[in-house]
XYZ file of C-alpha atoms in Angstrom:
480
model
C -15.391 -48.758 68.258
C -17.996 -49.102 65.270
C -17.313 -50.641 61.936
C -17.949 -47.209 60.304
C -15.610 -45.617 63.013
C -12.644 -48.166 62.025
C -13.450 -47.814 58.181
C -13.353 -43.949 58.668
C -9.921 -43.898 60.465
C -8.320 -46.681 58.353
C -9.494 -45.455 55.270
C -9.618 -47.075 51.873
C -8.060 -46.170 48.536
C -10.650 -44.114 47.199
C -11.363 -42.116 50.165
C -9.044 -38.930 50.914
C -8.565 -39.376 54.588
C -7.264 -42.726 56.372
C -4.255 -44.844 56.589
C -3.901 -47.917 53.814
C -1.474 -50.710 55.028
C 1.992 -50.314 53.283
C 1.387 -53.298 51.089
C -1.247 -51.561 49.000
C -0.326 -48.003 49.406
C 2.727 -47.927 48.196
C 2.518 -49.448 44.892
C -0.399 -47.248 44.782
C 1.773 -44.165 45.379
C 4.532 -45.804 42.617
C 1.712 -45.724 40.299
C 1.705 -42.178 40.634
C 5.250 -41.620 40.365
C 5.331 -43.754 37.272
C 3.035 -41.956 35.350
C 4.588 -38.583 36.187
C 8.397 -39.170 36.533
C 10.007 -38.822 33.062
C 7.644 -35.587 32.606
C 8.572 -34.118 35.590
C 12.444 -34.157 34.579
C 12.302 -33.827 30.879
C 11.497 -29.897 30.664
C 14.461 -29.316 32.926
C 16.729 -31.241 30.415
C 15.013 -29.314 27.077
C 15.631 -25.590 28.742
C 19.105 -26.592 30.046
C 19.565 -27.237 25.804
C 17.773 -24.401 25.075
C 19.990 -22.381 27.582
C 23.473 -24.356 25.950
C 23.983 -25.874 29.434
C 24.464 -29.211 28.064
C 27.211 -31.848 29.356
C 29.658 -31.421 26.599
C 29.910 -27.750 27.077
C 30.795 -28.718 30.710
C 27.879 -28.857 32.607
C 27.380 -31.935 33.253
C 27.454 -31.555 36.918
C 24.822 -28.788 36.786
C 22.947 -31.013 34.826
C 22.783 -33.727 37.636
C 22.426 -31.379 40.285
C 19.251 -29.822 38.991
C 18.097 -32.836 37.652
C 18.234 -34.285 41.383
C 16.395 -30.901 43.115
C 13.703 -31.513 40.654
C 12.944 -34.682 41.729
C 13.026 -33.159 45.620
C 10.581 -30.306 45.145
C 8.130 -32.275 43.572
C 8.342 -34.595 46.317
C 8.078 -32.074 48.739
C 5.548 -29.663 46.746
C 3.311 -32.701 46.189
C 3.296 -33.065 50.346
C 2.199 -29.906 50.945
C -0.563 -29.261 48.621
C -1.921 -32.606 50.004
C -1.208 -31.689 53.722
C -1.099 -27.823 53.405
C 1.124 -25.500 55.575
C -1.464 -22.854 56.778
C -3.056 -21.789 53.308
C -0.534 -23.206 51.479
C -2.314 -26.225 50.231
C -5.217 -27.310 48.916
C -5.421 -30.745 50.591
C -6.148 -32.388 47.749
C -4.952 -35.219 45.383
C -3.038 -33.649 43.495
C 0.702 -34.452 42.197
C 3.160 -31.716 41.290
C 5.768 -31.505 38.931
C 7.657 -29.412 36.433
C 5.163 -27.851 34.283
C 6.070 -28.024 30.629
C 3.211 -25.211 29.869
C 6.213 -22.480 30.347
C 8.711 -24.238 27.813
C 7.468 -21.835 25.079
C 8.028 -18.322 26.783
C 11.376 -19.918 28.437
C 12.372 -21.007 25.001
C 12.109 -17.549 24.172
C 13.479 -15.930 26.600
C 16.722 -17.838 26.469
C 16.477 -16.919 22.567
C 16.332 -13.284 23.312
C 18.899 -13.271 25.862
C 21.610 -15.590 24.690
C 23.011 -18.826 25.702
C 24.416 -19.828 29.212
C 24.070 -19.397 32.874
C 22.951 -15.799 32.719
C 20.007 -16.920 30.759
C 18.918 -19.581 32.635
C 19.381 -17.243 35.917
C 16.836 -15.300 34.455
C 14.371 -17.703 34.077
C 15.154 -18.650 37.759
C 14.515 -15.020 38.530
C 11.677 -14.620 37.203
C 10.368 -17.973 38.665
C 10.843 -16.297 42.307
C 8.992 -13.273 40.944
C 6.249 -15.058 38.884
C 5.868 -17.500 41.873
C 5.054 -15.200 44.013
C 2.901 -13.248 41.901
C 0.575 -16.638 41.685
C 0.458 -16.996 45.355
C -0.705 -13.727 45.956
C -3.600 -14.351 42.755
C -4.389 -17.699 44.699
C -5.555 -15.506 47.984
C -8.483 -13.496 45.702
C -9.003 -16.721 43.356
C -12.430 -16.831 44.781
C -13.858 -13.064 43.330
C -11.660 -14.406 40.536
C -13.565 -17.689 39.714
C -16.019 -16.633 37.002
C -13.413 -15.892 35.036
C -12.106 -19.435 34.045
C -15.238 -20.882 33.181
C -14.163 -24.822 31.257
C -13.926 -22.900 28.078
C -11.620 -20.720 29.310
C -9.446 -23.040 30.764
C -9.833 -25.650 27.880
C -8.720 -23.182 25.558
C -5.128 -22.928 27.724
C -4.637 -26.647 28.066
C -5.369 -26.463 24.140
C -2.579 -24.240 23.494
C -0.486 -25.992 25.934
C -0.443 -28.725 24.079
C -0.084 -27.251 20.308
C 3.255 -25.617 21.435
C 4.644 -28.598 22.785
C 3.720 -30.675 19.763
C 6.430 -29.268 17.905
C 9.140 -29.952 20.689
C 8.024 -33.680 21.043
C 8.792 -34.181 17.432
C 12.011 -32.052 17.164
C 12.699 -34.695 19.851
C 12.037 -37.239 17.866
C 13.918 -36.537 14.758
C 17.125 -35.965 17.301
C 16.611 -32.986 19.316
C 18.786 -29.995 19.681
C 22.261 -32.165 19.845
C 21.679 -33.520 16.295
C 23.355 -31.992 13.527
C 21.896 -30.934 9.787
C 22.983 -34.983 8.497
C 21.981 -36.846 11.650
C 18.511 -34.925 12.442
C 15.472 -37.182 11.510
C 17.942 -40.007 11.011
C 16.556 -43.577 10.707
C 18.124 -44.294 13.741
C 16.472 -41.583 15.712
C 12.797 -41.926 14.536
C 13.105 -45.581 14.503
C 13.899 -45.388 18.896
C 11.159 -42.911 19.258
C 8.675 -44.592 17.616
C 10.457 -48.119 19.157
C 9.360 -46.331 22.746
C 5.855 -45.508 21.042
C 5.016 -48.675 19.785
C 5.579 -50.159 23.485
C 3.614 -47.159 24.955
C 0.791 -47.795 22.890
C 0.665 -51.927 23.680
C 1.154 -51.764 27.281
C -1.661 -48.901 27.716
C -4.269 -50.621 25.264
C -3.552 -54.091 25.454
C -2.946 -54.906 29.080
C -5.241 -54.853 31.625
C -6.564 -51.381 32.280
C -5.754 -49.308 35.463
C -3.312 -52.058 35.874
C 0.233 -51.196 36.611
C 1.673 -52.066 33.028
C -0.652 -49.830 31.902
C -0.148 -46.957 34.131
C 3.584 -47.338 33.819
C 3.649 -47.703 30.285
C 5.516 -44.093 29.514
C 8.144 -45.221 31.828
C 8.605 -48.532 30.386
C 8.494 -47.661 27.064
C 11.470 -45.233 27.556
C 13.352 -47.632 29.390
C 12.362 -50.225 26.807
C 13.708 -47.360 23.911
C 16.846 -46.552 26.763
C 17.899 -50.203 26.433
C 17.844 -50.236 22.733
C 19.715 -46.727 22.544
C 22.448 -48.776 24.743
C 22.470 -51.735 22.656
C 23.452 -49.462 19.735
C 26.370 -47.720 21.409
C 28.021 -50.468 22.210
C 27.428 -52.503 18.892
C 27.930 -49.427 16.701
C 29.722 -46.842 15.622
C 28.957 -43.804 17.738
C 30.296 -41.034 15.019
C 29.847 -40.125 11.625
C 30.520 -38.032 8.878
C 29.388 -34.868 7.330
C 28.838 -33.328 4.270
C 31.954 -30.994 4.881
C 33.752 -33.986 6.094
C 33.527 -32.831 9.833
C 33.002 -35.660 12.600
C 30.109 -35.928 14.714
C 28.605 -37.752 17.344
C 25.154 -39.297 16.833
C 21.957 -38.168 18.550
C 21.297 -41.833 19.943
C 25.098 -42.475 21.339
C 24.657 -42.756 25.009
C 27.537 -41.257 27.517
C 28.251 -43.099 30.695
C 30.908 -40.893 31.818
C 28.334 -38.470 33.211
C 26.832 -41.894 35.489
C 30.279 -42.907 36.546
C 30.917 -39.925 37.794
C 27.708 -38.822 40.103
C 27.434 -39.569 43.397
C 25.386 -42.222 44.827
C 24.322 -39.426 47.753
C 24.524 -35.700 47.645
C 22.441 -33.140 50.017
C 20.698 -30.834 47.337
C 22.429 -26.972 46.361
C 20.818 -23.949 46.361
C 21.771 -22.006 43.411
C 24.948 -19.976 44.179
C 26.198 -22.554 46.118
C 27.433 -25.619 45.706
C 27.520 -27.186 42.707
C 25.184 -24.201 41.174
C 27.701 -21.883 41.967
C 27.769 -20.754 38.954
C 24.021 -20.191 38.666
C 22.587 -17.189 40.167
C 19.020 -15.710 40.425
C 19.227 -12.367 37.676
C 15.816 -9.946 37.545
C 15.442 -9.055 34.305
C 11.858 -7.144 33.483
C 12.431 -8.713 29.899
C 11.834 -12.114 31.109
C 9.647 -11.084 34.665
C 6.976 -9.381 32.375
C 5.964 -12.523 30.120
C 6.723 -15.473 32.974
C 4.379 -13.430 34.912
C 1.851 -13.731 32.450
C 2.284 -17.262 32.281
C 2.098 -17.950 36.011
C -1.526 -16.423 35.623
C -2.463 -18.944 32.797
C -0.617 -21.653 34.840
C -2.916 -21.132 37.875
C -5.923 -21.349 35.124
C -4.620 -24.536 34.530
C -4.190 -25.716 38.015
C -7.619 -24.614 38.480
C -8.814 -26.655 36.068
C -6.685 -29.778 37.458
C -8.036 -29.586 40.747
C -11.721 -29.055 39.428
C -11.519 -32.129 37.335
C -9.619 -34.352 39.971
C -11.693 -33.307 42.529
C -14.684 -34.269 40.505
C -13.829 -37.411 38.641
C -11.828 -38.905 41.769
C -14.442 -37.640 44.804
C -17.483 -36.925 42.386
C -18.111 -33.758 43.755
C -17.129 -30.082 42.956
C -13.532 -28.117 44.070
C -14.521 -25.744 46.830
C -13.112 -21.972 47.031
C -10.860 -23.057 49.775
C -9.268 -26.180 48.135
C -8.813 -24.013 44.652
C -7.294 -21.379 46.452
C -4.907 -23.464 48.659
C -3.879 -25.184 45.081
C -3.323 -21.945 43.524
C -1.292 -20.660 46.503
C 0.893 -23.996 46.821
C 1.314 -23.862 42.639
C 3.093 -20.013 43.259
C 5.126 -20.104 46.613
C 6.491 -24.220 45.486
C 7.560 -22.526 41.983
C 9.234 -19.705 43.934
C 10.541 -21.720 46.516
C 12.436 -24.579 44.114
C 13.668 -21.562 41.837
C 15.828 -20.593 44.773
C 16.924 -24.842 44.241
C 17.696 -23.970 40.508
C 13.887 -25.780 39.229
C 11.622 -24.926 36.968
C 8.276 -23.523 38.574
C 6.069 -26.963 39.593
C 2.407 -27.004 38.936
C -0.432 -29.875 38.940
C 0.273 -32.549 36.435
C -2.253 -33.353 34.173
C -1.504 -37.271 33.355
C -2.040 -37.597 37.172
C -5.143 -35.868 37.187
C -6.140 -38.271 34.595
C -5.079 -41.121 36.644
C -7.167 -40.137 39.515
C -9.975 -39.830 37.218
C -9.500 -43.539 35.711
C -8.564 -45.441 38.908
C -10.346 -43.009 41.469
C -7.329 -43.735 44.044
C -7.352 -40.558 46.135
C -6.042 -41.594 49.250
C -3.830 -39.019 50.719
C -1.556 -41.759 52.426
C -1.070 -43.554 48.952
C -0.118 -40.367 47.302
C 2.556 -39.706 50.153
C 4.322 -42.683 49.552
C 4.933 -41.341 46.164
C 5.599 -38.230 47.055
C 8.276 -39.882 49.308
C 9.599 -42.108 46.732
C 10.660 -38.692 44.987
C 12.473 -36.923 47.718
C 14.368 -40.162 48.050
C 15.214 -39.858 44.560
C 16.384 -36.433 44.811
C 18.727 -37.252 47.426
C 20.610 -39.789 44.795
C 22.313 -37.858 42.050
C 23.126 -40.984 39.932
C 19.596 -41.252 39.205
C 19.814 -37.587 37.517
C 22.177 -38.484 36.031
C 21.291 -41.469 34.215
C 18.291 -39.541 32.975
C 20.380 -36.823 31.686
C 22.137 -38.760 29.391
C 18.737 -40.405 27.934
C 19.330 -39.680 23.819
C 16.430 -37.373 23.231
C 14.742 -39.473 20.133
C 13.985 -41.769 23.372
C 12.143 -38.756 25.262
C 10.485 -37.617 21.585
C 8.851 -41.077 21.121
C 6.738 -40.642 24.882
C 6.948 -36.491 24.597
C 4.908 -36.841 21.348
C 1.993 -38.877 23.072
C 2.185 -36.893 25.853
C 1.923 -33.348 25.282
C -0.614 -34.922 22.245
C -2.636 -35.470 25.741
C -2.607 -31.990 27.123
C -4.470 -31.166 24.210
C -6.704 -33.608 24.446
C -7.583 -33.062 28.358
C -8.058 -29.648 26.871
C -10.635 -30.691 24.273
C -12.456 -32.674 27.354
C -12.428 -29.641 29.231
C -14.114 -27.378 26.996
C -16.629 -30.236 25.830
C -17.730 -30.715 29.733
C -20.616 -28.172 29.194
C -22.988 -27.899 25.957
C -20.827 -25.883 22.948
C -23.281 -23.325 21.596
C -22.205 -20.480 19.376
C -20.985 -18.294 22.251
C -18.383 -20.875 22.987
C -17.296 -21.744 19.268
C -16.533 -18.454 18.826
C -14.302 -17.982 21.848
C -12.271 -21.186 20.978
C -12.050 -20.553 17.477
C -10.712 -16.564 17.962
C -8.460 -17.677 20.778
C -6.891 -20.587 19.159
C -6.834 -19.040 15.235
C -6.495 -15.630 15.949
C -4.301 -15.423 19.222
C -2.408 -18.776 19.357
C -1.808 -18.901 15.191
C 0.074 -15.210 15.766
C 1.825 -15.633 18.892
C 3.220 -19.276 17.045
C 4.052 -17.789 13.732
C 7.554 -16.615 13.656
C 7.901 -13.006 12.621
C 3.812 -12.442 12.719
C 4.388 -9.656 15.858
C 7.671 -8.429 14.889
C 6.307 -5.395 13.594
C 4.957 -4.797 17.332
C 6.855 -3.026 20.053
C 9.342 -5.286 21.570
C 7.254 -5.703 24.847
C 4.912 -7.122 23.494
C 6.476 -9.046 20.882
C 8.218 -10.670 24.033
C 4.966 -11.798 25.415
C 2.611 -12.366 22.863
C 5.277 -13.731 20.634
C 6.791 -17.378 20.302
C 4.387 -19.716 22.298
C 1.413 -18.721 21.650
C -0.146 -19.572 24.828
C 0.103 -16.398 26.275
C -2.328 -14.486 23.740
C -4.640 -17.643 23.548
C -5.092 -16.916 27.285
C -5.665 -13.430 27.321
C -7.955 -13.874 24.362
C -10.353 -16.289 25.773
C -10.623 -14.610 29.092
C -11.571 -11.268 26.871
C -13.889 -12.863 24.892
C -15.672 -14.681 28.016
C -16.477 -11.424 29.498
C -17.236 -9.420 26.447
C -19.983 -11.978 24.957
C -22.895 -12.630 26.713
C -24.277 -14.985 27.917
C -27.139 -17.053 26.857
C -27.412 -15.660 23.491
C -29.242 -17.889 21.476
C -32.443 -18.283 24.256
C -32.340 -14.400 23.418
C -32.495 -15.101 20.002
């Protein structure tokens, strides 16, 4: 056997194909994990508050549950776009995860149709629906290419990212939980910022690509976790209102919920188990506008495979590989829906990971993946990161949805900006993000479309930039 035969079979970490020894990949495949794991869960946790299915209204077994499926799909997501099953799968380097570019139209949905399990069983439903709907879009991607040119796409990621701004920082001052005299507290911006601080030192002053700085979101919320713990059990955990009511502070942390998971549960499907009480509801009010999303989602994952694909294998994404991604993005959403998750899509800070360290070795990545499912199988672990106070989440959340809108910003600047492309961005992001993001700027419109084009934002950034890309031509200014 040749050198070059060996070297092709054993691979090495920046080469797709080929086995690594266990030593290196699996700290390679931690990396991963680490830069992907609090993002992955923390979505789940802010639409569980958004739907009132928090642990002191009694679902703090729900809670756990999902928290632990969400860890197992992306596990098992994250295999199968690597490996595919048929064309499911783009076999590429790609991590998934539980996209927070839906939080807006989920947050309104759950406005629009109450509190509770019903509402959040209409997400769910709609996930199947939506998911499905992408997989089918991922089949004719390739006819559908030249419409999500990098401006196109940049402008989604943009918008992405300026409607999760907002959450980070409502995070930060104490999240939904906090009440009109604890929201913004000292205490609550002083943890987040505590977890920023230690985000921003590991990251920038450590060496880079090394694995303090790739794991420096995780460590700075368990370095803003500690502190959060410290302060329960060295102060008091209640206060006082104005109207002399009693209240529990944003930053008190709850062990109860710990104490009382599981070390080892096999995962429910929802109306079973300990979802039960969850079940899949089909409601066109919330099928129309997740639908919509799951289009500008696979625009997204379009744009995460083009850009892993070439700043990890410097080359571009084929048809087949985009397609495969696009498929696996739909059919995993509809599939861990049926698990009670939010749909899973690429994630972007592992995109940019590929693109820093160039690790794309498919063997690496699986020993991630692996370390998930593992995790899912442990409901304690859920459950300790459902009782995280959410000023610890704001303090990372605000970096890193800050980043989605900067991967945006690199995506549209990959090609020369001439006029054509200011004006797309600028329409899209003034005209259809500032009116779907003001409150009460549709609410003259029919209710249809104030439910889709209203709230986020995202939605009519999306379908404004893919308008304006066909309507404008091309090449404008040689005409000129």
């Amino acid at each position: 056997m040749s050198k070059a035969t060996k070297s092709a079979q054993t691979g090495t970490p920046y080469t797709f194909y080929g086995s690594l020894p266990l030593k290196q990949a699996i700290p390679l495949g931690l990396q991963h994990v680490l830069a992907m794991f609090v993002g992955n869960l923390t979505p789940l946790i802010i639409i569980m508050g958004a739907c009132g299915m928090t642990a002191d209204a009694g679902f703090g077994d729900v809670r756990t549950a999902l928290l632990q499926n969400a860890m197992l799909i992306a596990g098992l997501v994250t295999l199968v776009q690597m490996f595919s099953i048929g064309p499911c799968g783009g076999k590429v380097p790609i991590v998934m995860g539980t996209s927070s570019g839906f939080l807006g139209v989920f947050q309104s949905v759950a406005a629009a149709m109450g509190t509770g399990v019903i509402s959040y069983g209409a997400i769910l439903g709609a996930s199947v629906v939506g998911g499905i709907f992408e997989g089918v879009l991922g089949f004719f991607l390739k006819p559908l290419r030249r419409f999500f040119p990098p401006v196109v796409t940049g402008c989604v990621v943009m918008s992405i990212g300026l409607s999760l701004i907002s959450v980070g920082i409502n995070y930060l001052c104490g999240g939904n939980s906090a009440t009109t005299a604890d929201y913004g507290s000292t205490i609550n911006i002083g943890l987040g910022l505590l977890v920023l601080v230690v985000i921003l030192v590991l990251k920038h002053f450590t060496k880079p690509g090394g694995m303090l700085s790739t794991s420096s979101i995780l460590i700075g919320i368990l370095v803003g976790y500690i502190a959060a713990i410290i302060l329960t059990l060295t102060m008091p955990n209640t206060g006082i209102n104005a109207d002399g009511e009693t209240f529990t502070y944003a930053w008190v942390v709850n062990f109860e919920q710990v104490k009382n998971a599981a070390w080892f549960a096999i995962p429910s499907f929802v109306g079973f188990g300990k979802l039960s009480d969850i079940h899949l509801v089909f409601n066109m009010q919330s099928i129309i506008p997740i639908c919509i999303m799951f289009i500008v989602t696979a625009v997204e994952t379009v744009g995460d495979i083009s850009a892993c694909v070439e700043g990890g294998m410097d080359r571009e994404a084929t048809d087949t590989e985009l397609s495969g991604g696009v498929i696996c993005d739909g059919l995993g959403s509809s599939f861990g829906a049926l698990l009670g998750v939010l749909p899973n899509t690429s994630f972007s800070q592992n995109v940019g990971l590929v693109t820093m360290t160039k690790v794309v070795n498919r063997m690496a990545l699986t020993c991630g993946a692996v370390f998930l499912i593992l995790c899912g199988l442990c409901p304690k672990i859920g459950a300790c990161v459902s009782i995280m106070p959410q000023p610890v989440l704001g303090g990372a959340a605000v970096m890193m949805f800050a980043s989605i809108l900067v991967s945006g910003i690199q995506l549209v600047t990959r090609e020369p900006i001439t006029a054509r492309e200011i004006t797309i961005i600028s329409v899209a992001l003034g005209l259809g993000y500032g009116l779907g993001s003001t409150t009460g700027a549709t609410g003259q419109l029919p209710y249809y479309i104030q439910l889709i084009f209203g709230g986020s934002g995202i939605v009519p950034a999306a379908f404004a930039a893919i308008l304006l890309n066909v309507l404008i031509p091309k090449n404008q200014e040689k005409k000129a």
